[in-house]
PDB file of C-alpha atoms and ligand atoms in Angstrom:
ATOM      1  CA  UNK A   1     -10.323 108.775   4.902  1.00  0.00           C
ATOM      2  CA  UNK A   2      -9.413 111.103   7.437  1.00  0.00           C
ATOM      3  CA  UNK A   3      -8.718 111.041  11.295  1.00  0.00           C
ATOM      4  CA  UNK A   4     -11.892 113.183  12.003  1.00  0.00           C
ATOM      5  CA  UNK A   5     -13.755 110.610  10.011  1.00  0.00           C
ATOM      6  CA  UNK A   6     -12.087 107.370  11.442  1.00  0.00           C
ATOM      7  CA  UNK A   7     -12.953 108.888  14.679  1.00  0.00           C
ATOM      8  CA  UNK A   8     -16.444 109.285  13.770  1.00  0.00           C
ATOM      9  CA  UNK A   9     -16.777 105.814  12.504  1.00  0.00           C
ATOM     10  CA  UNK A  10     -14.988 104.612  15.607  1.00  0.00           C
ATOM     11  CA  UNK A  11     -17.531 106.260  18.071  1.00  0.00           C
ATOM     12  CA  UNK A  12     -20.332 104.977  15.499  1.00  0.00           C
ATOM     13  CA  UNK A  13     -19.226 101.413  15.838  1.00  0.00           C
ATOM     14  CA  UNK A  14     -18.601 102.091  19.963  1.00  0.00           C
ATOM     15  CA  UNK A  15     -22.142 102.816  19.813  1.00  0.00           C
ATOM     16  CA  UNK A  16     -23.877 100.152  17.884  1.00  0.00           C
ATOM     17  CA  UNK A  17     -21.991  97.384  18.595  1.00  0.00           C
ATOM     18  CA  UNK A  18     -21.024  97.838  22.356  1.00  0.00           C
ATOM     19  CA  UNK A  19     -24.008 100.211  23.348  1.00  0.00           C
ATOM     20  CA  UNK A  20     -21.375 102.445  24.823  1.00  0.00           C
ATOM     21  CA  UNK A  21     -19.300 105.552  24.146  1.00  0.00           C
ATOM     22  CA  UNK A  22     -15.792 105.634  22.696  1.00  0.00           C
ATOM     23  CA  UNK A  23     -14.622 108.657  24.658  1.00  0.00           C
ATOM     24  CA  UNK A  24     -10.911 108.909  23.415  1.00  0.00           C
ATOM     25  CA  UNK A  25      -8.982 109.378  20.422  1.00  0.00           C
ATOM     26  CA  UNK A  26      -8.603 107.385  17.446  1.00  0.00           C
ATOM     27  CA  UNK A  27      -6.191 108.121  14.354  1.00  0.00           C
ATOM     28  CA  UNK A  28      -4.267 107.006  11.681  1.00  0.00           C
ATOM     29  CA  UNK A  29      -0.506 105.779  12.577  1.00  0.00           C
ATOM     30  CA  UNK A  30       1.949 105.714   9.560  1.00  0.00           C
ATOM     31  CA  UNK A  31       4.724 103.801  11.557  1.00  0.00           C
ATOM     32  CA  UNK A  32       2.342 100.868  12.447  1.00  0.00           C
ATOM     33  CA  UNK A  33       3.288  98.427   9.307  1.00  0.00           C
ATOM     34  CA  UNK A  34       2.794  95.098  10.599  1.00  0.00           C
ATOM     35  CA  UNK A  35      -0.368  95.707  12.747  1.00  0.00           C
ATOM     36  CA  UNK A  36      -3.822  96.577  11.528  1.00  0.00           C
ATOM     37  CA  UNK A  37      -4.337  98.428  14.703  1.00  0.00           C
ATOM     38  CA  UNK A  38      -3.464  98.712  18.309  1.00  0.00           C
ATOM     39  CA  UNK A  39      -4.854  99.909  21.855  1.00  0.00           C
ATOM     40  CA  UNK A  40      -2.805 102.210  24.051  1.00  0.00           C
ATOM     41  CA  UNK A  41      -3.145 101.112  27.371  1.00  0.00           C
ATOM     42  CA  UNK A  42      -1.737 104.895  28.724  1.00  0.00           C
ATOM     43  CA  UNK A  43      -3.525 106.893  26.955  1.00  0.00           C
ATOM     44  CA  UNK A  44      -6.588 104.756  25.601  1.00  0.00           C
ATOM     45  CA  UNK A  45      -6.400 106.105  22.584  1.00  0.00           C
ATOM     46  CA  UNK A  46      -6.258 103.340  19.541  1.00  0.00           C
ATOM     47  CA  UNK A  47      -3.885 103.703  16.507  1.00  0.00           C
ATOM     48  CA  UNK A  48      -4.981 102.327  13.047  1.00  0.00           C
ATOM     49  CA  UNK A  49      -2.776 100.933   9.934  1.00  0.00           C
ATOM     50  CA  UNK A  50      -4.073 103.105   7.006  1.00  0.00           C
ATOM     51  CA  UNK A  51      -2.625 100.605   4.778  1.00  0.00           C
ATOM     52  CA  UNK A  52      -4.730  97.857   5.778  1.00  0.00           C
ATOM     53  CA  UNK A  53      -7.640 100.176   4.861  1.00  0.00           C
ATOM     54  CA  UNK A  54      -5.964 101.069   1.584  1.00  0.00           C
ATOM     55  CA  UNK A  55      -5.295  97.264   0.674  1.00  0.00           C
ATOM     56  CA  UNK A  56      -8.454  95.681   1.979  1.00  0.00           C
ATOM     57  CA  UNK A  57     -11.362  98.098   2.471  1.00  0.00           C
ATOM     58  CA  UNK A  58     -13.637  99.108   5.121  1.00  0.00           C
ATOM     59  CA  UNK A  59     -14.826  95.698   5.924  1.00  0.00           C
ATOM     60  CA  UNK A  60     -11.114  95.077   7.167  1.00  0.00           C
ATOM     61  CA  UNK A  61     -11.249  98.558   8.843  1.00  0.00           C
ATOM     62  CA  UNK A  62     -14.397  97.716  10.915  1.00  0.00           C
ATOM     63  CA  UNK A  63     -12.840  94.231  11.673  1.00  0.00           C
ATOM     64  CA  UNK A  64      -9.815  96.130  13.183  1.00  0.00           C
ATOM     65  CA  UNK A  65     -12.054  98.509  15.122  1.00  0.00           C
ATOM     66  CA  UNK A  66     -14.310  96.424  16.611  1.00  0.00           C
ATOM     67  CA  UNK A  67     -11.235  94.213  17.649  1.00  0.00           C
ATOM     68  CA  UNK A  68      -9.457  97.173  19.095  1.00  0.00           C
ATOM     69  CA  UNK A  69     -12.530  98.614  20.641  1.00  0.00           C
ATOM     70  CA  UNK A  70     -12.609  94.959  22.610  1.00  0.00           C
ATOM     71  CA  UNK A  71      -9.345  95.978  24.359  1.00  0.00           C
ATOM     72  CA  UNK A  72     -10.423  99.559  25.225  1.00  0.00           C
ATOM     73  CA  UNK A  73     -14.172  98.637  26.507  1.00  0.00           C
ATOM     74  CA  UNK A  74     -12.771  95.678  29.015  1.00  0.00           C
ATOM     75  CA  UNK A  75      -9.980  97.524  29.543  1.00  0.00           C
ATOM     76  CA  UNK A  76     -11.584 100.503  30.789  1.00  0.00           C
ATOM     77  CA  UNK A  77     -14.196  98.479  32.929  1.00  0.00           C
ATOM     78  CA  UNK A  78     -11.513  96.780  34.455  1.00  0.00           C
ATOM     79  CA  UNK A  79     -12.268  93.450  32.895  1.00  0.00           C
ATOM     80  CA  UNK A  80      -9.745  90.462  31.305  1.00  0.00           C
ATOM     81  CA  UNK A  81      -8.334  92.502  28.007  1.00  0.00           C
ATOM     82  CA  UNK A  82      -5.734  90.573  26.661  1.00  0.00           C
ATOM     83  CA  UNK A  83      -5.820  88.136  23.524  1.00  0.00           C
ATOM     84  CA  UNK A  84      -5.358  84.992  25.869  1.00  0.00           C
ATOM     85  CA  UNK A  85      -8.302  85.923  28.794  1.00  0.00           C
ATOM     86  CA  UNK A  86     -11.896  84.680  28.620  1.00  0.00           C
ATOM     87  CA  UNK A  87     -13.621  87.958  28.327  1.00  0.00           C
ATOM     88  CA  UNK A  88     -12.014  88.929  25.693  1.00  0.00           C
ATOM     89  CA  UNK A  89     -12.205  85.988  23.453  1.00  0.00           C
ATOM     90  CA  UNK A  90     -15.797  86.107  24.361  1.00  0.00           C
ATOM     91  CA  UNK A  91     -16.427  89.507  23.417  1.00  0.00           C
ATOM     92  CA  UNK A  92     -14.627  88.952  20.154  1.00  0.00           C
ATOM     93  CA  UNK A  93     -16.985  86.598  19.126  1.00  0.00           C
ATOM     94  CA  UNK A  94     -19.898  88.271  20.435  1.00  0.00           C
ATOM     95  CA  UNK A  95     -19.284  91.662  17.878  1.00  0.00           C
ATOM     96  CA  UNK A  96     -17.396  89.082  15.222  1.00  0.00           C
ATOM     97  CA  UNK A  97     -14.822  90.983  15.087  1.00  0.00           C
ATOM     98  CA  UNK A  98     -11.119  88.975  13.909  1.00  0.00           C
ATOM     99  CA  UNK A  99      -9.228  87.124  16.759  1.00  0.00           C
ATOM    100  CA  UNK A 100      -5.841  88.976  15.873  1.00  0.00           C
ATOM    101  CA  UNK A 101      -4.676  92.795  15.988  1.00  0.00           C
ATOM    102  CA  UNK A 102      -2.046  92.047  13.014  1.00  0.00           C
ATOM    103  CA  UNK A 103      -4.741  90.350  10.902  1.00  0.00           C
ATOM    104  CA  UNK A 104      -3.021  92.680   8.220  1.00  0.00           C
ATOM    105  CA  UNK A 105       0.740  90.933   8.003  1.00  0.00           C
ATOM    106  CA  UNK A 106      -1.210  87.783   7.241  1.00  0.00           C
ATOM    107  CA  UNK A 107      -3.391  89.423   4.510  1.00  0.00           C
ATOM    108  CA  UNK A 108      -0.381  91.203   3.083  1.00  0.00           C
ATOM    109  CA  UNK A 109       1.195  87.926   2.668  1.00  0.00           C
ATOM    110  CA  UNK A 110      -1.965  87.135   0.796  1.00  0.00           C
ATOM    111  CA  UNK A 111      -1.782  90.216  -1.229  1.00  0.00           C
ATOM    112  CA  UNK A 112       1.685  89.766  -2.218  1.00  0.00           C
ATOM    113  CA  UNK A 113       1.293  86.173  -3.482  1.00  0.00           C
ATOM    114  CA  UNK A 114      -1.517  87.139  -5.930  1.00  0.00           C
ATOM    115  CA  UNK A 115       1.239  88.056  -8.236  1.00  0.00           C
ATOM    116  CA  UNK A 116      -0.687  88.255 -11.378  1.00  0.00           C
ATOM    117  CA  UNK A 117      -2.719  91.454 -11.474  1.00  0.00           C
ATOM    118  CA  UNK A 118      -4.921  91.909 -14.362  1.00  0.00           C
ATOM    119  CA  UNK A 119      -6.292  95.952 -15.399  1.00  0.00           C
ATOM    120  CA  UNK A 120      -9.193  96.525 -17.383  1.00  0.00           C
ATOM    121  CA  UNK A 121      -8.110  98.940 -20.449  1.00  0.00           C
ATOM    122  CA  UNK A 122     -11.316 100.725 -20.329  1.00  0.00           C
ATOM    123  CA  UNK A 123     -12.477 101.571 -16.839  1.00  0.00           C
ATOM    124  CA  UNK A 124      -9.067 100.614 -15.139  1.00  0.00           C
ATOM    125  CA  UNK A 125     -10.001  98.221 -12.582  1.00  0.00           C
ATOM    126  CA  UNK A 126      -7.872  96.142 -11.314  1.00  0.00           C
ATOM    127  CA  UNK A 127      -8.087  92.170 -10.482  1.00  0.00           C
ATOM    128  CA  UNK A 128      -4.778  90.669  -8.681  1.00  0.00           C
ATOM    129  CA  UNK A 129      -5.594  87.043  -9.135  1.00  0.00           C
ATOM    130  CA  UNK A 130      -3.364  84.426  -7.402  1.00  0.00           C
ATOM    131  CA  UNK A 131      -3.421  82.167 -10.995  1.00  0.00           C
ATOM    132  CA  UNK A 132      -2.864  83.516 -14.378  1.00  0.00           C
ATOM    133  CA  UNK A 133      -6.082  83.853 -16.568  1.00  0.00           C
ATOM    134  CA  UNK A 134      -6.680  84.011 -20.136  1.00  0.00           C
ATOM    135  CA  UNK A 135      -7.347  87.190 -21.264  1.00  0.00           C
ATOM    136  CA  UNK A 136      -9.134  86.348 -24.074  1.00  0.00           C
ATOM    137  CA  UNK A 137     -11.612  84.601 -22.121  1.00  0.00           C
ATOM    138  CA  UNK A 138     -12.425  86.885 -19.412  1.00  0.00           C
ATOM    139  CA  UNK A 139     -13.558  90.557 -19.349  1.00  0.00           C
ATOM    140  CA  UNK A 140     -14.092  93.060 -17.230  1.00  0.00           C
ATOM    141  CA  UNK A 141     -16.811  92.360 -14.508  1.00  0.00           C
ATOM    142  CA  UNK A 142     -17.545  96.139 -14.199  1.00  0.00           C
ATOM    143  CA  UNK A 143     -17.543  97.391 -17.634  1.00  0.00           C
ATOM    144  CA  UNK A 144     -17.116  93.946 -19.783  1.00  0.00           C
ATOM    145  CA  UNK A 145     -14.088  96.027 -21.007  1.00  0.00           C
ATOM    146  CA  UNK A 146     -10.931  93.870 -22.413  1.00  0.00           C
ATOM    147  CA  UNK A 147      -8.313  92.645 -19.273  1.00  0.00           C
ATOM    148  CA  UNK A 148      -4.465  93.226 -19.933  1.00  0.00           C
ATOM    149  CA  UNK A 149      -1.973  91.830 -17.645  1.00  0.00           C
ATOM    150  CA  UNK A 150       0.359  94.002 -16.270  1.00  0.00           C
ATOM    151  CA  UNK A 151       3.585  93.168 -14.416  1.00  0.00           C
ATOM    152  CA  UNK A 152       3.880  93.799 -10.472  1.00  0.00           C
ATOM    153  CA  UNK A 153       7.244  94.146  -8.857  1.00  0.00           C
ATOM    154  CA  UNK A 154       7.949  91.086  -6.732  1.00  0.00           C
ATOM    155  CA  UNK A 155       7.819  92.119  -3.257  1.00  0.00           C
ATOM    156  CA  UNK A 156       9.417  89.982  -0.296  1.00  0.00           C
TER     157      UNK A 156
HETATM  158 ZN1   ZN B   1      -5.488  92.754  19.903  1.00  0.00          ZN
HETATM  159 ZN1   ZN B   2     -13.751  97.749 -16.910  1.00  0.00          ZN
END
């Protein structure tokens, strides 16, 4: 994915989810590694964790947008934009978007505790799975190809 398309998919989701415009800039920030995304209060413009859309797909991406978009629509209108104030919280749960900007730390500590990760030999799909499996019983769920287990470097 591209900035020009997560901009386009952040102005989408401005759209059908807040019924207003998303006027500013949204891109990808490499240096963000914790966060899944943050709001600039300066320039407005929001910053998003390609990693987290890498690990965990676009369902996490939205999640992260319409979180982020929270901040910049109450910010802009001058309303309560922080985690801890009313409107916020309330908007949150109005769009369903996650409760927390660095939703991603958490889900990497998820991701890195699935230590065994299983690859189909055929189509190559992979399966981290948090308890080892027997290979001999399970196949593929794309391709009902045979699994092999492959070995991931520990990570802290
Ligand atoms: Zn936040
Ligand atoms: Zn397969």
């Amino acid at each position: 994915m591209t900035d020009q398309e997560l901009q386009q998919l952040v102005e989408q989701l401005s759209l059908e989810y807040f019924g207003r415009k998303f006027i500013h800039k949204a891109y990808f920030n490499p240096r963000l590694r914790t966060t899944g995304g943050r709001y600039l209060l300066k320039s407005h413009n929001i910053e998003i964790n390609k990693k987290s859309y890498e690990l965990f797909g676009i369902d996490e991406l939205r999640g992260i947008i319409l979180h982020e978009l929270c901040h910049y629509h109450l910010h802009i209108q001058g309303k309560g934009y922080k985690h801890r104030d009313k409107d916020f919280r309330d908007l949150l749960t109005k769009v369903g978007a996650p409760r927390y900007c660095s939703r991603i730390e958490e889900n990497i500590r998820k991701y890195n505790k699935m230590i065994h990760l299983y690859e189909c030999l055929s189509c190559k799909q992979q399966y981290p799975r948090k308890r080892r499996i027997d290979v001999s019983k399970y196949r593929c769920g794309k391709c009902y190809g045979f699994l092999e287990k492959i070995n991931v470097p520990m990570k802290k």
